[in-house]
Amino acid sequence: MHDGTTTYEGVLPVVQKLKELGKEMIILSNSSKRQDNSIKLLTKLGFDPQRDFSQIITSGEVSYHLLSGTKPNQSPLAPNPWPVLEQVIQQSKTKKVFCFGSGDGDEDYLQSCGWTLAPMDEADLIVARGTFTIKDGSTLVHKKHDGDEAYYQAYHEQLSKAAQRKVPMLVANPDKIRPDANRSPMPGTIGTDYE
């Protein structure tokens, strides 16, 4: 439907035609952000999310419910519990997380789920939401401000530390490249590199 900044040609008239034909449309998005963010973006791109779509589901919303411990009977977007995450929470009880982030609300997102940013040496879990920042609660490496070299040096150091400790990783967006193919790789690449 769009590349994150621009609607693809012909999409808006097709959505309107499908709506006129009484078709129910559901968006299943790989965005690592919550549903509200997608609603704002779709509105900015010329859609009417409340009228055009009966549901908008983002991988970031599903990940949020997973990290929050929301049960499937509490929300239609809550997945079945992830046994690895349940084991982490039972064993540590600290809910400390290391984040590869988008640089846009990562800390708020994780705190709203009940997790606290922590260095890799203390982290119970890694969350990969983006490929622009590396956050551990006290240190922030930002690709745009610190440059690619500093980012990738920290990236490889942190993945190496994580692999030694076997810290589980939740990838909130499985894409490996962006739709425009000209910007940074996506969180799915982090998951592949970590694997």
XYZ file of C-alpha atoms in Angstrom:
195
model
C 0.000 0.000 0.000
C 2.872 2.362 0.784
C 6.615 2.478 1.349
C 6.410 4.223 4.717
C 6.366 7.726 3.270
C 4.397 7.572 0.007
C 1.257 5.743 -1.086
C 1.808 3.502 -4.104
C 0.129 4.655 -7.301
C -3.512 3.593 -7.599
C -3.895 2.279 -4.052
C -6.308 4.939 -2.748
C -8.836 4.490 -5.611
C -8.656 0.692 -5.267
C -9.368 0.895 -1.527
C -12.330 3.199 -2.238
C -13.673 0.827 -4.925
C -13.364 -2.193 -2.615
C -15.157 -0.242 0.115
C -17.966 0.661 -2.347
C -18.291 -3.042 -3.190
C -18.767 -3.814 0.517
C -15.494 -5.691 0.909
C -14.061 -5.982 4.400
C -10.403 -4.976 4.519
C -7.913 -5.851 7.231
C -4.345 -4.585 7.274
C -1.670 -6.962 8.481
C 1.449 -4.820 8.844
C 5.019 -5.736 9.712
C 5.556 -2.378 11.457
C 7.341 -2.747 14.787
C 5.253 0.137 16.132
C 1.855 -0.054 17.739
C -1.482 0.085 15.964
C -2.070 3.778 16.801
C 1.087 4.723 14.915
C -0.152 2.951 11.782
C -3.517 4.690 12.057
C -1.760 8.082 12.167
C 0.466 7.192 9.207
C -2.441 5.889 7.108
C -4.407 9.076 7.821
C -1.407 11.185 6.764
C -1.168 9.159 3.531
C -4.799 9.903 2.631
C -6.662 6.861 3.963
C -9.557 6.935 6.416
C -8.460 4.073 8.704
C -11.687 3.982 10.777
C -13.893 3.670 7.680
C -11.591 1.929 5.211
C -10.415 -0.977 7.370
C -12.199 -3.190 9.863
C -8.914 -3.984 11.624
C -5.286 -2.888 11.545
C -2.833 -5.376 12.992
C 0.864 -4.582 13.347
C 3.630 -6.922 14.423
C 4.576 -4.199 16.931
C 1.104 -4.403 18.486
C 1.269 -8.195 18.678
C 4.802 -7.944 20.167
C 3.522 -5.374 22.680
C 0.856 -7.799 23.905
C 3.387 -10.622 24.032
C 5.851 -8.526 26.067
C 3.038 -7.242 28.320
C 1.807 -10.735 29.067
C -1.651 -10.027 27.662
C -3.618 -13.254 27.399
C -5.494 -14.147 24.174
C -8.824 -13.854 26.018
C -7.925 -10.266 27.019
C -7.286 -8.903 23.516
C -7.926 -10.196 19.999
C -4.371 -9.153 19.090
C -2.700 -11.031 21.936
C -0.841 -14.102 20.679
C -0.516 -17.344 22.552
C 2.257 -17.016 25.140
C 5.809 -17.577 23.896
C 7.295 -20.334 26.109
C 10.800 -18.848 25.822
C 9.576 -15.483 27.130
C 7.537 -17.087 29.897
C 10.626 -19.003 31.012
C 12.736 -15.819 30.967
C 10.210 -13.999 33.149
C 9.871 -16.912 35.592
C 13.634 -17.304 35.962
C 14.670 -13.662 36.184
C 11.626 -11.725 37.384
C 13.543 -8.536 36.462
C 12.217 -7.991 32.929
C 15.390 -6.282 31.728
C 15.660 -5.714 27.993
C 18.309 -4.624 25.510
C 16.974 -2.882 22.412
C 17.966 -2.483 18.808
C 15.617 0.362 18.062
C 14.067 2.641 15.530
C 14.929 5.706 17.601
C 11.249 6.566 17.757
C 9.648 5.778 21.105
C 11.604 2.585 21.818
C 12.033 3.232 25.533
C 8.392 4.277 26.012
C 7.235 1.205 24.087
C 9.271 -1.159 26.274
C 8.413 0.573 29.545
C 4.708 0.471 28.673
C 5.123 -3.326 28.404
C 6.700 -3.464 31.878
C 10.323 -3.871 30.733
C 13.381 -1.814 31.721
C 16.307 -1.093 29.417
C 19.541 -2.706 30.596
C 23.082 -3.414 29.363
C 23.561 -6.668 27.477
C 25.392 -8.149 30.494
C 22.159 -7.847 32.515
C 19.489 -8.218 29.820
C 16.977 -11.040 30.049
C 15.764 -10.393 26.517
C 16.693 -8.530 23.328
C 14.024 -6.728 21.328
C 14.817 -5.803 17.723
C 12.475 -2.966 16.659
C 14.732 -1.097 14.271
C 18.232 -0.582 12.953
C 18.976 3.028 13.894
C 19.742 2.938 17.623
C 21.259 0.641 20.221
C 19.812 1.210 23.667
C 20.767 -0.304 26.991
C 19.402 2.205 29.477
C 22.590 4.245 29.854
C 24.318 4.099 26.491
C 22.781 5.185 23.230
C 24.406 4.662 19.879
C 22.506 6.406 17.120
C 23.440 5.631 13.531
C 22.432 9.089 12.287
C 24.420 10.964 14.954
C 27.340 8.620 15.612
C 27.751 7.269 12.088
C 27.642 3.838 10.519
C 31.071 2.777 11.780
C 30.260 3.421 15.452
C 26.847 1.831 15.057
C 28.113 -1.378 13.442
C 31.006 -1.704 15.874
C 28.563 -1.536 18.802
C 26.121 -3.779 16.914
C 28.667 -6.587 16.466
C 29.992 -6.225 20.031
C 26.499 -6.487 21.497
C 25.443 -9.443 19.343
C 28.656 -11.241 20.318
C 27.972 -10.649 24.031
C 24.379 -11.802 23.575
C 25.437 -14.980 21.774
C 27.849 -15.851 24.590
C 25.010 -15.490 27.111
C 22.373 -17.017 24.771
C 19.951 -14.149 25.417
C 16.627 -14.744 23.614
C 15.628 -12.206 20.945
C 12.180 -11.023 19.903
C 12.190 -9.497 16.406
C 9.254 -7.080 16.225
C 9.547 -6.632 12.453
C 10.783 -9.593 10.384
C 11.638 -7.567 7.249
C 15.243 -7.732 6.117
C 15.179 -4.757 3.719
C 12.980 -1.690 3.401
C 10.506 -1.463 0.531
C 12.503 1.368 -1.053
C 15.713 -0.715 -0.779
C 17.747 2.483 -0.357
C 17.600 2.892 3.381
C 18.998 0.783 6.182
C 18.349 -2.940 6.561
C 15.466 -3.923 8.790
C 15.176 -5.808 12.133
C 14.851 -9.187 10.420
C 18.503 -8.761 9.429
C 19.421 -8.429 13.099
C 17.628 -11.698 13.833
C 19.468 -13.432 10.984
C 22.847 -12.033 12.079
C 22.165 -13.095 15.657
C 21.135 -16.574 14.608
